[in-house]
Amino acid sequence: MTAPTGAVLPGTAPGESGPTEAEWAAAVAAVRQVPAGGRVLLVCHVNPDGDALGSMLGFAQGLRRLGVDLLQATFPGPFDLPDPLRGLPGEEMLVPATEAYPDPDLMICFDAASASRLGELVDRLDTAGAALVLDHHASNTRFGGLHLVDPQAAATSVVAEELLDRLGVPLDAGIAECLYVALTTDTGSFRFEATTPAVHQMAARLLATGIRPGDISRRIFDHRPFGAVRLFGEVLGRARLEPAAAGGRGLVWTYATQDDLVRHGQRPYVLEALIDSVRCTAEADVSCVVKQVSAHEWAVSLRSKGAVDVSRVAVALGGGGHRFAAGFTGRGSADEVMDGIRGQLDDALVGSEDQV
Ligand code: 5GP
Ligand code: MN
């Protein structure tokens, strides 16, 4: 039995279903209505990851094929990408945030769950002729005027691919490489819960364009400087296991300081992969890496194996994300950030929301 499009499926909480047909139609119309000579600004979230950048640059190439000439892609903060994300097709459309159109005809946001993830570019939500939000975070605050938010989608690139399809843009290898980077990033290379049959079907469509998954995966995931390997050794060596935390399901965590980066001559992005080495700890459901971004500010990555909904922890602390992967910006010392997390774990145990 097929549910009518846009209907709330049985067992699905309101807000968890994907975009309605009306929302798809409005998004298609917004793109088609860009006037000749109109400027389109694409923005993804601060500290872009593979899904943010890949879905944005994949979509940018599609817009170019549709004949949009005045097209910029950007992200807030320093104009600096992690080495593994450099060299993607469409990269030439990237501009620093300081050069982004001040009042584009259309703004499209990628993978940002809230307006705060747009950093200094947040003002474009007011100055743009229209603002369209493509995302897959259940915590999305619907901060634009038009929304394609699908919490069931494994990646924002799933939403981007469907919008390209509805706009009549066929996949080519350039678009596919970007969307593949996005899809593999957010599914952990097809290992996470979100890896549905539809995800593999999308991967098949992307691979059919001739892109090389081995080369792409090596470049994106299996490639880091020797200094980063040594840095990981040190940071993992100070990991702590707290078996009693999270109602006895266990917490494992570590932290990395700016001094650690300096001593090993590394850039901050290398720390993004650390959580994968921490979260495999068998004795803990919840894992956490606290990464210093300035004297009293920390970027926090949280992961769960299912007993705890870490998006609830992150949202309570001012961030967002998904049930199994979430994050927020912590303030104070690393210990203070960890105390804040410990204080939220019990409330975020799955099932605790039913006990009033
Ligand atoms: P990561 O740990 O890989 O940086 O992020 C995991 C998930 O949490 C991603 O879905 C990401 O979008 C979300 N996330 C990470 N940091 C933040 C944050 O500071 N604010 C919000 N709203 N979401 C975040
Ligand atoms: Mn994503």
PDB file of C-alpha atoms in Angstrom, residues 112-118 125 133 135-145 147 149 315 318-321:
ATOM      1  CA  ALA A 112      21.893  23.677   7.698  1.00  0.00           C
ATOM      2  CA  ALA A 113      19.504  22.739  10.495  1.00  0.00           C
ATOM      3  CA  SER A 114      19.151  26.261  11.803  1.00  0.00           C
ATOM      4  CA  ALA A 115      19.850  29.844  10.758  1.00  0.00           C
ATOM      5  CA  SER A 116      22.780  29.991  13.179  1.00  0.00           C
ATOM      6  CA  ARG A 117      24.605  27.459  10.983  1.00  0.00           C
ATOM      7  CA  LEU A 118      24.755  30.148   8.276  1.00  0.00           C
ATOM      8  CA  LEU A 125      17.665  35.268   4.542  1.00  0.00           C
ATOM      9  CA  VAL A 133      16.132  25.385   2.537  1.00  0.00           C
ATOM     10  CA  ASP A 135      17.988  19.725   4.589  1.00  0.00           C
ATOM     11  CA  HIS A 136      17.485  16.397   6.312  1.00  0.00           C
ATOM     12  CA  HIS A 137      17.801  17.241  10.007  1.00  0.00           C
ATOM     13  CA  ALA A 138      14.772  16.407  12.150  1.00  0.00           C
ATOM     14  CA  SER A 139      15.770  19.395  14.261  1.00  0.00           C
ATOM     15  CA  ASN A 140      15.479  21.779  11.267  1.00  0.00           C
ATOM     16  CA  THR A 141      13.894  25.013  12.483  1.00  0.00           C
ATOM     17  CA  ARG A 142      12.383  25.899   9.081  1.00  0.00           C
ATOM     18  CA  PHE A 143      14.131  29.243   8.914  1.00  0.00           C
ATOM     19  CA  GLY A 144      13.608  29.974   5.213  1.00  0.00           C
ATOM     20  CA  GLY A 145      10.550  30.883   3.194  1.00  0.00           C
ATOM     21  CA  HIS A 147      11.498  24.248   2.663  1.00  0.00           C
ATOM     22  CA  VAL A 149      13.305  19.124   4.652  1.00  0.00           C
ATOM     23  CA  VAL A 315      19.579  20.635  21.020  1.00  0.00           C
ATOM     24  CA  GLY A 318      22.227  24.873  21.689  1.00  0.00           C
ATOM     25  CA  GLY A 319      23.141  22.596  18.753  1.00  0.00           C
ATOM     26  CA  GLY A 320      21.395  20.011  16.637  1.00  0.00           C
ATOM     27  CA  GLY A 321      21.764  16.923  14.520  1.00  0.00           C
TER      28      GLY A 321
END
